[in-house]
């Protein structure tokens, strides 16, 4: 799939078919995640993966934002210890951004491999830590639920580009080229 | 065995309700009604797995599933969906009462 097409056609998928995700496919997702950029290349992430249906049910019970019956869940975690050791007190903020970048890679890779996935923030971090046996310094930041999509997912709207883009300065709506062309 | 499974299922539902309660402090207001509807579908799932369900509950779950994600797209349609749901549940209650009388 062409990259731009992949970016535009990725959706948050919340209904999954019963087919399991083969381990090698899951491996590719994690590989993609670890090739995300990170501040200072510190890579302050850890991924806890499960495809065990019983464990996924338990995770769902403390994750109100997780819907359907995902076949795979990846907890994308900040390794606080690594972040703070390498970047000092500001490390946590950078690490959170890094984990978000890795998660987006994972979502795009899932889409590229024909899977449907959804990033989830509505969960109780301490409860997820408990269920996955994470040490205190490994903090789940986003969960990714994945499975083969059961159906097509409708495309939600986006704010128009003109509303969110400023050229050169806040509030300047047209590109310098356009201004030149008009004068 | 059945009893243990029922206890496990209810335990998970309680976890869901408690973590929803906690999450709602930092989430959009409209997620409150959404979580309650989702709790209904999770309860129906649990009943189904415990063979305690009723075909009518499946209809209710399907009805909720058809409109619940409107919460993110179209709030008015979401509220309409809830109104229709409550009205349907209430008329079913009345029908059941009348059938017993
Ligand atoms: C930080 C973050 C948290 C999210 N949390 C949830 C969540 O808890 N549950 C959920 O179903 N979707 C969640 N989503 C998915 C968004 O709802 C989704 O990206 C948005 O509605 C746009 O849809 P799209 O991804 O299909 O373009 C989250 C997305 C992000 C980036």
Short mmCIF file of C-alpha atoms and ligand atoms in Angstrom, two decimals:
data_model
loop_
_atom_site.label_atom_id
_atom_site.label_comp_id
_atom_site.label_asym_id
_atom_site.label_seq_id
_atom_site.Cartn_x
_atom_site.Cartn_y
_atom_site.Cartn_z
CA UNK A 1 0.00 0.00 0.00
CA UNK A 2 1.26 3.44 -0.88
CA UNK A 3 2.20 5.42 2.24
CA UNK A 4 -0.09 8.41 1.77
CA UNK A 5 -3.00 6.16 0.91
CA UNK A 6 -2.28 4.16 4.07
CA UNK A 7 -2.28 7.31 6.19
CA UNK A 8 -5.60 8.48 4.73
CA UNK A 9 -7.37 5.13 4.87
CA UNK A 10 -6.34 4.02 8.39
CA UNK A 11 -9.34 3.90 10.74
CA UNK A 12 -9.88 3.17 14.40
CA UNK A 13 -11.40 -0.30 14.16
CA UNK A 14 -13.50 -1.49 17.10
CA UNK A 15 -15.17 -4.64 15.71
CA UNK A 16 -13.01 -7.66 15.06
CA UNK A 17 -13.46 -10.98 13.31
CA UNK A 18 -12.70 -14.14 15.31
CA UNK A 19 -9.58 -15.01 13.23
CA UNK A 20 -6.42 -15.05 15.34
CA UNK A 21 -3.42 -12.89 14.46
CA UNK A 22 -0.42 -15.10 13.60
CA UNK A 23 2.60 -14.51 15.87
CA UNK A 24 4.79 -13.42 12.94
CA UNK A 25 2.24 -10.71 12.06
CA UNK A 26 2.21 -9.54 15.68
CA UNK A 27 6.01 -9.48 15.52
CA UNK A 28 5.92 -7.15 12.51
CA UNK A 29 3.69 -4.73 14.43
CA UNK A 30 6.17 -4.51 17.26
CA UNK A 31 9.07 -4.16 14.87
CA UNK A 32 7.30 -1.19 13.26
CA UNK A 33 6.69 0.33 16.70
CA UNK A 34 10.37 0.18 17.62
CA UNK A 35 11.35 1.99 14.41
CA UNK A 36 9.53 5.13 15.49
CA UNK A 37 11.61 8.21 16.16
CA UNK A 38 12.38 9.01 19.80
CA UNK A 39 13.93 12.04 21.50
CA UNK A 40 17.73 11.50 21.57
CA UNK A 41 17.04 7.97 20.27
CA UNK A 42 16.49 6.96 23.87
CA UNK A 43 13.67 4.53 22.97
CA UNK A 44 12.06 4.72 26.40
CA UNK A 45 9.36 2.17 25.56
CA UNK A 46 8.31 -1.31 26.56
CA UNK A 47 5.50 -3.30 24.93
CA UNK A 48 3.48 -5.91 26.77
CA UNK A 49 1.59 -8.07 24.31
CA UNK A 50 -1.17 -10.58 24.88
CA UNK A 51 -3.38 -12.69 22.66
CA UNK A 52 -4.81 -14.73 25.51
CA UNK A 53 -8.63 -14.31 25.35
CA UNK A 54 -9.07 -14.59 29.12
CA UNK A 55 -6.42 -11.96 29.78
CA UNK A 56 -7.89 -9.69 27.10
CA UNK A 57 -11.30 -9.99 28.78
CA UNK A 58 -9.69 -8.93 32.06
CA UNK A 59 -8.00 -5.96 30.38
CA UNK A 60 -11.35 -4.99 28.86
CA UNK A 61 -12.88 -4.97 32.30
CA UNK A 62 -10.57 -2.13 33.40
CA UNK A 63 -10.53 -0.41 30.00
CA UNK A 64 -13.87 1.26 29.35
CA UNK A 65 -12.48 2.53 26.04
CA UNK A 66 -11.87 -0.96 24.66
CA UNK A 67 -14.70 -2.38 22.55
CA UNK A 68 -15.47 -5.55 20.65
CA UNK A 69 -13.38 -8.69 20.99
CA UNK A 70 -9.83 -7.84 20.04
CA UNK A 71 -7.53 -10.76 19.23
CA UNK A 72 -4.40 -8.97 20.33
CA UNK A 73 -3.71 -6.22 22.82
CA UNK A 74 -0.44 -4.35 23.07
CA UNK A 75 0.18 -2.17 26.10
CA UNK A 76 2.53 0.57 24.90
CA UNK A 77 4.37 1.62 28.03
CA UNK A 78 6.78 4.31 29.12
CA UNK A 79 9.87 2.91 30.78
CA UNK A 80 10.08 5.64 33.41
CA UNK A 81 13.39 4.45 34.75
CA UNK A 82 15.09 4.61 31.36
CA UNK A 83 13.43 7.95 30.53
CA UNK A 84 14.51 9.63 33.77
CA UNK A 85 18.00 8.10 33.80
CA UNK A 86 18.71 9.35 30.29
CA UNK A 87 16.77 12.63 30.14
CA UNK A 88 16.41 13.79 33.75
CA UNK A 89 13.17 15.16 35.19
CA UNK A 90 11.83 16.21 31.76
CA UNK A 91 12.24 12.65 30.53
CA UNK A 92 8.73 11.60 31.25
CA UNK A 93 7.20 14.18 28.94
CA UNK A 94 9.54 13.24 26.09
CA UNK A 95 8.95 9.55 26.71
CA UNK A 96 5.19 9.99 26.50
CA UNK A 97 5.61 11.61 23.09
CA UNK A 98 7.95 8.82 22.03
CA UNK A 99 5.46 6.14 23.01
CA UNK A 100 2.72 7.97 21.12
CA UNK A 101 4.94 7.98 18.01
CA UNK A 102 5.64 4.26 18.40
CA UNK A 103 1.93 3.63 18.81
CA UNK A 104 1.13 5.45 15.59
CA UNK A 105 3.73 3.32 13.78
CA UNK A 106 2.07 0.24 15.21
CA UNK A 107 -1.38 1.42 14.06
CA UNK A 108 -0.15 2.13 10.54
CA UNK A 109 1.68 -1.20 10.34
CA UNK A 110 -1.50 -2.96 11.46
CA UNK A 111 -3.42 -1.23 8.70
CA UNK A 112 -0.74 -2.11 6.15
CA UNK A 113 -0.96 -5.77 7.18
CA UNK A 114 -4.73 -5.86 6.76
CA UNK A 115 -5.52 -5.64 10.46
CA UNK A 116 -7.83 -3.24 12.21
CA UNK A 117 -6.57 -1.53 15.34
CA UNK A 118 -7.53 1.16 17.80
CA UNK A 119 -5.46 3.24 20.21
CA UNK A 120 -7.07 3.38 23.64
CA UNK A 121 -6.49 5.87 26.41
CA UNK A 122 -9.63 5.17 28.46
CA UNK A 123 -8.21 2.59 30.83
CA UNK A 124 -7.09 2.51 34.43
CA UNK A 125 -3.27 2.51 34.26
CA UNK A 126 -2.66 1.03 37.71
CA UNK A 127 -5.16 -1.77 37.05
CA UNK A 128 -3.57 -2.58 33.68
CA UNK A 129 -0.15 -2.56 35.34
CA UNK A 130 -1.50 -4.99 37.91
CA UNK A 131 -3.09 -7.34 35.35
CA UNK A 132 0.05 -7.40 33.19
CA UNK A 133 2.46 -7.66 36.10
CA UNK A 134 4.35 -4.51 35.10
CA UNK A 135 6.84 -3.13 37.59
CA UNK A 136 6.01 0.33 38.95
CA UNK A 137 8.34 2.11 36.54
CA UNK A 138 6.69 0.61 33.46
CA UNK A 139 3.62 2.75 32.94
CA UNK A 140 1.02 1.83 30.30
CA UNK A 141 0.46 4.96 28.20
CA UNK A 142 -1.74 3.70 25.38
CA UNK A 143 -3.28 0.31 24.71
CA UNK A 144 -3.67 -0.92 21.16
CA UNK A 145 -6.46 -3.40 20.46
CA UNK A 146 -6.20 -5.26 17.18
CA UNK A 147 -7.82 -7.97 15.11
CA UNK A 148 -8.92 -8.58 11.55
CA UNK A 149 -11.70 -6.08 10.88
CA UNK A 150 -15.20 -7.50 10.94
CA UNK A 151 -16.63 -4.84 8.66
CA UNK A 152 -15.76 -1.60 6.94
CA UNK A 153 -15.36 1.27 9.41
CA UNK A 154 -16.95 4.60 8.51
CA UNK A 155 -14.64 7.52 8.01
CA UNK A 156 -15.02 10.19 10.69
CA UNK A 157 -14.69 13.82 9.65
CA UNK A 158 -11.61 15.97 9.89
CA UNK A 159 -11.42 19.70 10.54
CA UNK A 160 -10.70 21.47 7.26
CA UNK A 161 -7.06 22.23 6.52
CA UNK A 162 -7.78 25.98 6.34
CA UNK A 163 -9.06 25.91 9.90
CA UNK A 164 -5.92 24.35 11.34
CA UNK A 165 -3.15 25.70 9.08
CA UNK A 166 -1.36 29.03 9.37
CA UNK A 167 1.24 30.11 6.85
CA UNK A 168 4.27 31.82 8.32
CA UNK A 169 2.33 33.41 11.16
CA UNK A 170 -0.71 32.70 13.27
CA UNK A 171 -3.91 33.60 11.44
CA UNK A 172 -2.34 33.94 7.99
CA UNK A 173 -4.52 31.68 5.87
CA UNK A 174 -3.00 31.93 2.42
CA UNK A 175 0.46 30.78 1.32
CA UNK A 176 2.96 33.50 0.31
CA UNK A 177 2.63 32.21 -3.30
CA UNK A 178 -1.10 32.82 -3.28
CA UNK A 179 -0.60 36.35 -1.97
CA UNK A 180 1.88 37.06 -4.75
CA UNK A 181 -0.47 35.70 -7.39
CA UNK A 182 -3.27 37.96 -6.22
CA UNK A 183 -1.29 41.23 -6.34
CA UNK B 1 -18.05 -24.38 38.11
CA UNK B 2 -20.98 -22.42 36.77
CA UNK B 3 -21.11 -20.44 40.00
CA UNK B 4 -17.39 -19.66 39.81
CA UNK B 5 -17.71 -18.51 36.22
CA UNK B 6 -20.67 -16.31 37.14
CA UNK B 7 -18.70 -14.75 39.98
CA UNK B 8 -15.73 -14.10 37.63
CA UNK B 9 -18.00 -12.47 35.04
CA UNK B 10 -19.73 -10.25 37.57
CA UNK B 11 -16.35 -9.38 39.07
CA UNK B 12 -15.19 -8.18 35.65
CA UNK B 13 -18.34 -6.14 35.19
CA UNK B 14 -17.73 -4.49 38.56
CA UNK B 15 -14.15 -3.71 37.46
CA UNK B 16 -15.56 -2.11 34.32
CA UNK B 17 -18.00 0.03 36.29
CA UNK B 18 -15.36 1.11 38.82
CA UNK B 19 -12.79 2.03 36.16
CA UNK B 20 -15.49 3.87 34.21
CA UNK B 21 -16.37 5.83 37.35
CA UNK B 22 -12.72 6.80 37.79
CA UNK B 23 -12.18 7.65 34.13
CA UNK B 24 -15.22 9.90 33.91
CA UNK B 25 -13.52 12.55 36.03
CA UNK B 26 -11.25 13.42 33.14
CA UNK B 27 -13.41 12.46 30.16
CA UNK B 28 -16.03 14.28 28.10
CA UNK B 29 -19.39 14.52 29.91
CA UNK B 30 -21.17 12.60 27.18
CA UNK B 31 -19.04 9.52 27.95
CA UNK B 32 -21.15 9.04 31.13
CA UNK B 33 -24.30 7.94 29.29
CA UNK B 34 -22.11 6.04 26.83
CA UNK B 35 -20.46 4.02 29.61
CA UNK B 36 -23.85 3.12 31.08
CA UNK B 37 -25.05 1.84 27.70
CA UNK B 38 -21.83 -0.06 27.27
CA UNK B 39 -22.28 -1.58 30.73
CA UNK B 40 -25.69 -2.85 29.52
CA UNK B 41 -24.13 -4.59 26.53
CA UNK B 42 -21.36 -6.06 28.69
CA UNK B 43 -23.96 -7.33 31.15
CA UNK B 44 -25.89 -8.97 28.30
CA UNK B 45 -22.63 -10.53 27.02
CA UNK B 46 -21.99 -11.93 30.49
CA UNK B 47 -25.53 -13.32 30.78
CA UNK B 48 -25.15 -14.94 27.38
CA UNK B 49 -21.93 -16.64 28.37
CA UNK B 50 -23.60 -17.91 31.53
CA UNK B 51 -26.63 -19.22 29.59
CA UNK B 52 -28.85 -16.85 31.54
CA UNK B 53 -29.85 -14.77 28.58
CA UNK B 54 -33.03 -14.14 26.71
CA UNK B 55 -33.43 -13.45 22.98
CA UNK B 56 -34.98 -10.11 23.90
CA UNK B 57 -31.71 -9.06 25.57
CA UNK B 58 -29.89 -9.78 22.30
CA UNK B 59 -32.26 -7.42 20.52
CA UNK B 60 -31.53 -4.78 23.15
CA UNK B 61 -27.78 -5.27 22.70
CA UNK B 62 -28.07 -5.05 18.92
CA UNK B 63 -30.13 -1.89 19.23
CA UNK B 64 -27.51 -0.28 21.51
CA UNK B 65 -24.67 -1.38 19.25
CA UNK B 66 -26.38 0.26 16.27
CA UNK B 67 -26.28 3.75 17.76
CA UNK B 68 -23.79 3.89 20.64
CA UNK B 69 -20.81 5.12 18.59
CA UNK B 70 -22.91 8.06 17.42
CA UNK B 71 -21.71 9.60 20.67
CA UNK B 72 -18.55 10.69 18.81
CA UNK B 73 -20.27 11.78 15.60
CA UNK B 74 -23.76 13.07 16.26
CA UNK B 75 -24.90 13.79 19.81
CA UNK B 76 -28.53 14.45 18.85
CA UNK B 77 -28.80 11.07 17.11
CA UNK B 78 -27.19 9.46 20.17
CA UNK B 79 -29.82 10.97 22.48
CA UNK B 80 -32.59 9.90 20.09
CA UNK B 81 -31.16 6.38 20.21
CA UNK B 82 -31.33 6.37 24.04
CA UNK B 83 -34.90 7.70 24.02
CA UNK B 84 -36.00 4.95 21.63
CA UNK B 85 -34.19 2.36 23.75
CA UNK B 86 -35.85 3.40 27.02
CA UNK B 87 -39.26 3.63 25.37
CA UNK B 88 -38.84 0.14 23.90
CA UNK B 89 -37.69 -1.30 27.25
CA UNK B 90 -40.65 0.26 29.03
CA UNK B 91 -43.23 -0.97 26.54
CA UNK B 92 -41.74 -4.45 26.79
CA UNK B 93 -42.17 -4.27 30.58
CA UNK B 94 -45.82 -3.28 30.12
CA UNK B 95 -46.41 -6.06 27.57
CA UNK B 96 -44.87 -8.61 29.92
CA UNK B 97 -47.05 -7.40 32.79
CA UNK B 98 -50.16 -7.56 30.65
CA UNK B 99 -49.27 -11.08 29.52
CA UNK B 100 -48.99 -12.16 33.17
CA UNK B 101 -52.35 -10.61 34.12
C1 LIG C 1 -4.69 9.50 22.42
C2 LIG C 1 -5.85 8.73 21.86
C3 LIG C 1 -6.72 8.08 22.72
C4 LIG C 1 -7.81 7.35 22.20
N1 LIG C 1 -8.59 6.65 23.08
C5 LIG C 1 -9.59 5.89 22.58
C6 LIG C 1 -10.34 5.06 23.46
O1 LIG C 1 -10.12 5.01 24.66
N2 LIG C 1 -11.31 4.31 22.90
C7 LIG C 1 -11.59 4.32 21.56
O2 LIG C 1 -12.48 3.59 21.13
N3 LIG C 1 -10.89 5.10 20.71
C8 LIG C 1 -9.88 5.86 21.18
N4 LIG C 1 -9.11 6.60 20.32
C9 LIG C 1 -9.42 6.59 18.87
C10 LIG C 1 -10.13 7.86 18.45
O3 LIG C 1 -11.46 7.85 18.91
C11 LIG C 1 -10.08 7.98 16.91
O4 LIG C 1 -8.73 8.10 16.52
C12 LIG C 1 -10.87 9.17 16.39
O5 LIG C 1 -12.24 9.02 16.66
C13 LIG C 1 -10.67 9.35 14.87
O6 LIG C 1 -11.00 8.17 14.16
P1 LIG C 1 -9.96 7.45 13.18
O7 LIG C 1 -8.78 7.00 14.02
O8 LIG C 1 -10.71 6.30 12.57
O9 LIG C 1 -9.52 8.45 12.15
C14 LIG C 1 -8.04 7.31 20.80
C15 LIG C 1 -7.16 7.98 19.95
C16 LIG C 1 -6.06 8.66 20.46
C17 LIG C 1 -5.10 9.33 19.52
#
